[in-house]
CSV table of C-alpha atoms and ligand atoms in Angstrom, one decimal:
chain,number,residue,atom,x,y,z
A,829,MET,CA,0.5,41.1,50.1
A,830,LYS,CA,-0.3,37.5,50.4
A,831,PHE,CA,1.0,34.8,47.9
A,832,ASP,CA,-0.5,31.3,47.8
A,833,ILE,CA,1.5,28.9,45.7
A,834,ILE,CA,-0.2,25.7,44.6
A,835,SER,CA,2.6,23.1,44.0
A,836,ILE,CA,3.2,19.4,44.5
A,837,PHE,CA,6.8,20.3,45.6
A,838,PRO,CA,6.4,22.6,48.7
A,839,ASP,CA,10.0,21.9,49.7
A,840,PHE,CA,11.3,23.5,46.6
A,841,PHE,CA,10.5,26.9,48.1
A,842,GLN,CA,12.3,26.5,51.5
A,843,SER,CA,15.6,27.9,50.4
A,844,PRO,CA,14.6,30.7,48.0
A,845,LEU,CA,12.0,32.0,50.5
A,846,ALA,CA,14.7,32.1,53.2
A,847,CYS,CA,17.1,34.4,51.3
A,848,GLY,CA,17.6,38.1,50.6
A,849,ILE,CA,14.8,40.5,49.9
A,850,VAL,CA,12.0,37.9,50.0
A,851,ARG,CA,13.1,36.7,53.4
A,852,ILE,CA,13.4,40.3,54.7
A,853,ALA,CA,10.0,41.2,53.2
A,854,GLN,CA,8.4,38.3,55.1
A,855,GLU,CA,10.1,39.3,58.3
A,856,LYS,CA,8.9,42.9,57.9
A,857,GLY,CA,5.3,41.6,57.3
A,858,ILE,CA,5.3,43.1,53.8
A,859,ILE,CA,4.5,39.7,52.2
A,860,GLU,CA,3.2,36.4,53.4
A,861,VAL,CA,3.8,33.2,51.4
A,862,HIS,CA,2.0,29.9,51.8
A,863,VAL,CA,2.4,26.8,49.7
A,864,ILE,CA,-0.5,24.4,49.2
A,865,ASP,CA,0.2,20.9,48.1
A,866,PRO,CA,-2.7,19.6,45.9
A,867,ARG,CA,-2.0,16.1,47.3
A,868,SER,CA,-3.6,17.4,50.5
A,869,CYS,CA,-6.8,17.9,48.4
A,870,ALA,CA,-6.6,14.4,46.8
A,871,PRO,CA,-8.3,11.6,48.8
A,872,ASP,CA,-5.8,9.1,47.4
A,873,SER,CA,-2.9,11.7,47.1
A,874,LYS,CA,-2.9,11.1,43.3
A,875,VAL,CA,-2.3,14.3,41.4
A,876,ASP,CA,-1.5,13.0,37.9
A,877,ASP,CA,-2.8,10.5,35.4
A,878,TYR,CA,-2.3,9.2,31.9
A,879,GLN,CA,-3.3,11.4,28.9
A,880,PHE,CA,-6.4,10.8,27.0
A,881,GLY,CA,-5.3,10.1,23.4
A,882,GLY,CA,-2.0,8.6,24.5
A,883,GLY,CA,1.4,10.1,24.4
A,884,ALA,CA,4.4,10.3,26.7
A,885,GLY,CA,4.0,12.2,30.0
A,886,MET,CA,1.4,12.4,32.7
A,887,VAL,CA,-1.1,15.3,33.1
A,888,MET,CA,-2.0,16.9,36.4
A,889,LYS,CA,-5.5,15.8,37.4
A,890,PRO,CA,-8.2,18.6,37.6
A,891,GLU,CA,-9.9,17.7,41.0
A,892,PRO,CA,-6.9,18.2,43.4
A,893,LEU,CA,-6.0,21.5,41.6
A,894,LEU,CA,-9.5,22.8,41.5
A,895,ARG,CA,-10.0,22.0,45.2
A,896,SER,CA,-6.7,23.7,46.1
A,897,ILE,CA,-7.8,26.8,44.0
A,898,ARG,CA,-11.2,26.9,45.7
A,899,LYS,CA,-9.6,26.7,49.1
A,900,THR,CA,-7.3,29.7,48.4
A,901,VAL,CA,-9.0,32.0,45.9
A,902,GLY,CA,-11.2,34.8,47.4
A,903,LYS,CA,-13.1,37.7,45.9
A,904,ASN,CA,-10.1,39.9,45.5
A,905,SER,CA,-7.5,37.3,44.5
A,906,ARG,CA,-5.5,37.3,41.2
A,907,LEU,CA,-5.3,33.7,40.0
A,908,ILE,CA,-2.3,32.9,37.8
A,909,ALA,CA,-1.3,29.7,36.1
A,910,LEU,CA,2.2,29.3,34.9
A,911,THR,CA,2.6,27.8,31.5
A,912,PRO,CA,5.0,28.3,28.5
A,913,ARG,CA,2.0,29.3,26.4
A,914,GLY,CA,1.1,32.2,28.7
A,915,ILE,CA,1.7,36.0,28.3
A,916,PRO,CA,5.5,36.7,28.7
A,917,PHE,CA,6.2,38.1,32.1
A,918,ASN,CA,7.9,41.5,32.2
A,919,GLN,CA,8.6,44.4,34.6
A,920,ASN,CA,5.3,46.2,33.7
A,921,MET,CA,3.4,43.1,34.8
A,922,ALA,CA,5.4,42.9,38.0
A,923,LYS,CA,4.6,46.5,38.6
A,924,ALA,CA,0.8,46.0,38.0
A,925,LEU,CA,0.7,42.9,40.2
A,926,SER,CA,2.5,44.7,43.0
A,927,SER,CA,-0.7,46.6,43.7
A,928,GLU,CA,-2.7,43.4,44.4
A,929,ASP,CA,-3.5,42.1,47.9
A,930,HIS,CA,-3.6,38.4,47.1
A,931,ILE,CA,-2.0,36.4,44.3
A,932,VAL,CA,-2.6,32.7,43.9
A,933,ILE,CA,0.0,30.9,41.6
A,934,VAL,CA,-0.7,27.5,40.2
A,935,CYS,CA,2.5,25.5,39.3
A,936,GLY,CA,2.2,22.7,36.7
A,937,ARG,CA,4.4,19.6,36.5
A,938,TYR,CA,4.7,16.7,34.0
A,939,LYS,CA,3.0,17.5,30.6
A,940,GLY,CA,1.1,20.3,32.3
A,941,ILE,CA,-2.3,20.7,33.9
A,942,ASP,CA,-5.7,19.3,32.7
A,943,GLU,CA,-7.2,22.0,30.3
A,944,ARG,CA,-10.4,22.0,32.3
A,945,VAL,CA,-8.7,23.7,35.2
A,946,ILE,CA,-8.1,26.6,32.8
A,947,THR,CA,-11.6,26.5,31.3
A,948,LEU,CA,-13.3,26.5,34.7
A,949,CYS,CA,-11.1,28.9,36.7
A,950,LYS,CA,-9.9,31.2,33.9
A,951,PRO,CA,-6.6,32.1,35.4
A,952,GLU,CA,-4.2,34.5,33.8
A,953,GLU,CA,-1.7,32.3,32.0
A,954,ILE,CA,1.9,33.6,32.4
A,955,SER,CA,5.1,32.4,30.9
A,956,ILE,CA,8.6,33.4,32.1
A,957,GLY,CA,10.2,32.9,28.8
A,958,ASP,CA,10.4,30.8,25.6
A,959,TYR,CA,11.8,27.7,27.1
A,960,VAL,CA,10.4,24.7,29.0
A,961,LEU,CA,11.0,24.1,32.7
A,962,SER,CA,10.1,20.8,34.4
A,963,GLY,CA,7.7,22.6,36.7
A,964,GLY,CA,6.2,26.0,37.6
A,965,GLU,CA,8.0,26.3,40.9
A,966,ALA,CA,11.1,28.2,39.6
A,967,ALA,CA,8.8,30.5,37.6
A,968,ALA,CA,6.6,31.1,40.6
A,969,PHE,CA,9.6,32.3,42.6
A,970,VAL,CA,10.6,34.6,39.6
A,971,LEU,CA,7.2,36.3,39.9
A,972,ILE,CA,7.3,36.5,43.7
A,973,GLU,CA,10.8,38.1,43.8
A,974,ALA,CA,10.1,40.5,40.9
A,975,ILE,CA,6.9,41.7,42.6
A,976,THR,CA,8.2,41.8,46.1
A,977,ARG,CA,11.1,44.1,45.3
A,978,LEU,CA,8.6,46.7,44.1
A,979,LEU,CA,6.6,46.7,47.3
A,980,PRO,CA,7.1,49.8,49.5
A,981,GLY,CA,9.7,49.1,52.2
A,982,ALA,CA,10.9,45.9,50.7
A,983,LEU,CA,14.2,47.3,49.4
A,984,GLY,CA,16.6,49.5,51.4
A,985,ASN,CA,18.8,52.0,49.7
A,986,ARG,CA,21.4,49.2,49.2
A,987,ASP,CA,19.2,47.5,46.6
A,988,SER,CA,17.4,50.5,45.2
A,989,ALA,CA,15.0,49.6,42.3
A,990,GLU,CA,14.3,53.0,40.8
A,991,SER,CA,17.4,53.1,38.5
A,992,ASP,CA,17.0,49.4,37.5
A,993,SER,CA,16.7,48.2,33.9
A,994,PHE,CA,13.1,48.3,32.6
A,995,THR,CA,12.0,50.7,35.4
A,996,THR,CA,12.2,53.1,32.5
A,997,PRO,CA,12.2,51.2,29.2
A,998,LEU,CA,16.0,51.5,29.1
A,999,LEU,CA,18.7,49.2,30.4
A,1000,GLU,CA,20.7,50.4,33.3
A,1001,ALA,CA,24.1,52.1,32.9
A,1002,PRO,CA,27.2,50.0,34.1
A,1003,ARG,CA,27.9,50.2,37.8
A,1004,TYR,CA,31.3,50.1,39.6
A,1005,THR,CA,32.5,49.8,43.1
A,1006,ARG,CA,35.9,49.8,44.8
A,1007,PRO,CA,38.8,49.4,44.0
A,1008,ASN,CA,39.1,52.3,41.6
A,1009,SER,CA,41.7,50.4,39.5
A,1010,TYR,CA,41.4,46.6,39.0
A,1011,ARG,CA,43.7,44.7,36.6
A,1012,ARG,CA,44.6,48.0,34.8
A,1013,HIS,CA,40.9,48.8,34.3
A,1014,THR,CA,40.0,52.1,35.9
A,1015,VAL,CA,36.5,53.4,36.9
A,1016,PRO,CA,35.4,56.2,34.5
A,1017,ALA,CA,36.7,59.5,36.0
A,1018,VAL,CA,33.3,61.2,35.7
A,1019,LEU,CA,31.9,58.8,38.4
A,1020,ARG,CA,34.6,59.9,40.8
A,1021,ASN,CA,34.5,63.7,40.4
A,1022,GLY,CA,31.4,64.3,42.6
A,1023,ASN,CA,29.6,66.4,40.0
A,1024,HIS,CA,26.1,65.0,40.1
A,1025,ALA,CA,24.9,66.6,36.9
A,1026,HIS,CA,27.9,65.1,35.0
A,1027,ILE,CA,27.3,61.7,36.6
A,1028,ALA,CA,23.6,61.8,35.7
A,1029,ARG,CA,24.4,62.7,32.1
A,1030,TYR,CA,27.0,60.0,31.8
A,1031,ARG,CA,24.6,57.4,33.2
A,1032,ARG,CA,21.9,58.5,30.8
A,1033,LYS,CA,24.3,58.3,27.9
A,1034,MET,CA,25.5,54.8,28.9
A,1035,ALA,CA,21.9,53.6,29.4
A,1036,ILE,CA,21.0,54.8,25.9
A,1037,GLU,CA,24.1,53.3,24.4
A,1038,GLN,CA,23.6,49.9,26.0
A,1039,THR,CA,20.0,49.8,25.1
A,1040,LEU,CA,20.8,50.8,21.5
A,1041,GLU,CA,23.4,48.1,21.3
A,1042,ARG,CA,21.7,45.3,23.2
A,1043,ARG,CA,17.9,45.9,23.1
A,1044,PRO,CA,17.1,48.4,20.4
A,1045,ASP,CA,13.5,47.1,20.5
A,1046,LEU,CA,13.0,48.9,23.9
A,1047,LEU,CA,14.0,52.4,22.6
A,1048,PRO,CA,10.6,53.3,21.0
A,1049,TYR,CA,9.0,53.0,24.5
A,1050,GLU,CA,11.3,55.7,26.0
A,1051,THR,CA,10.4,59.4,26.1
A,1052,PHE,CA,13.5,61.3,24.9
A,1053,THR,CA,14.1,65.0,25.9
A,1054,MET,CA,15.9,67.6,23.7
A,1055,GLN,CA,19.0,67.0,25.9
A,1056,ASP,CA,18.8,63.3,25.0
A,1057,LEU,CA,19.0,64.2,21.3
A,1058,ASN,CA,22.5,65.5,21.8
A,1059,ILE,CA,23.4,62.3,23.8
A,1060,LEU,CA,21.9,60.2,21.0
A,1061,LEU,CA,24.0,62.1,18.4
A,1062,GLU,CA,27.2,61.5,20.6
A,1063,VAL,CA,26.3,57.8,20.8
A,1064,MET,CA,25.7,57.5,17.1
A,1065,ASN,CA,28.9,59.4,16.2
A,1066,GLY,CA,30.9,57.3,18.7
A,1067,LYS,CA,29.5,54.2,17.0
A,1068,ASN,CA,30.3,55.5,13.5
A,1069,SER,CA,33.9,56.4,14.4
A,1070,ARG,CA,34.4,53.0,16.0
A,1071,HIS,CA,33.2,51.3,12.8
A,1072,LYS,CA,35.5,53.4,10.6
A,1073,THR,CA,38.6,52.5,12.6
A,1074,ARG,CA,37.9,48.7,12.3
B,1043,SAM,N1,3.9,20.4,27.9
B,1043,SAM,C1,4.0,21.7,28.2
B,1043,SAM,C2,4.2,22.6,27.0
B,1043,SAM,O1,4.8,22.1,26.0
B,1043,SAM,O2,3.8,23.7,27.0
B,1043,SAM,C3,5.1,22.0,29.2
B,1043,SAM,C4,4.9,21.4,30.5
B,1043,SAM,S1,6.2,21.7,31.6
B,1043,SAM,C5,7.2,20.3,31.4
B,1043,SAM,C6,5.5,21.5,33.2
B,1043,SAM,C7,5.1,22.8,33.9
B,1043,SAM,O3,6.2,23.7,34.0
B,1043,SAM,C8,4.1,23.7,33.2
B,1043,SAM,O4,2.8,23.2,33.4
B,1043,SAM,C9,4.3,25.0,33.8
B,1043,SAM,O5,3.6,25.2,35.0
B,1043,SAM,C10,5.8,25.0,34.1
B,1043,SAM,N2,6.6,25.8,33.0
B,1043,SAM,C11,7.4,25.2,32.2
B,1043,SAM,N3,8.0,26.2,31.4
B,1043,SAM,C12,7.5,27.3,31.8
B,1043,SAM,C13,7.7,28.7,31.4
B,1043,SAM,N4,8.5,29.0,30.4
B,1043,SAM,N5,7.0,29.6,32.0
B,1043,SAM,C14,6.1,29.3,33.0
B,1043,SAM,N6,5.9,28.1,33.5
B,1043,SAM,C15,6.6,27.1,32.9
């Protein structure tokens, strides 16, 4: 998969692209990442200007961005513009984007990008959350990492994605490593008894419990089995008895 990032701060990406899964995925040839600086598409290197109508903050000029987009986008490219007003990014979007061959990501800066870039190119507008960053670069890397770790061969067993939160709609069960006992907190015995059925049931229960406690909005998206109903009852009874003792 090829990523083209359009950004006036190409240096921003040096360190994140050189670490962990994203670095390994580039070395294995699973992904290729290029950064295009719109300044290289501006005869006077000017990429921003004052707003019509007045107001604090500069706006990214349309011409350098449009030229950068034209240079990179092909017939089969997905064009994305990062913006707080976009569709909130989530794991399902990462999964869907992981089947693309070429993704072009436009990073805004200042007050954002001239609206005509959106009107003329009709990118998918994506937000990474309800807060405002100074630029799209950190958001672009969020997308790249979330997508890359879903590509075949990107993760080894060490970093397995299949049991991660949101892979099913549930949050992941808590995980432990050695030592078995740390500051008088011991790893749950069921995880050490080698019984895979018991471990799977325990993890399912913990995933349901954590999701119920922290993100009940996710539960309606999960498909529950008959066995899960018993687990749900156990979780609910546990909660009730905890409330009674308080
Ligand atoms: N004035 C804009 C607004 O209120 O929506 C915010 C502009 S922000 C300071 C500059 C750039 O950062 C945006 O054009 C966008 O590319 C990026 N950005 C900021 N917050 C973002 C978010 N939550 N998701 C995605 N991109 C974001």
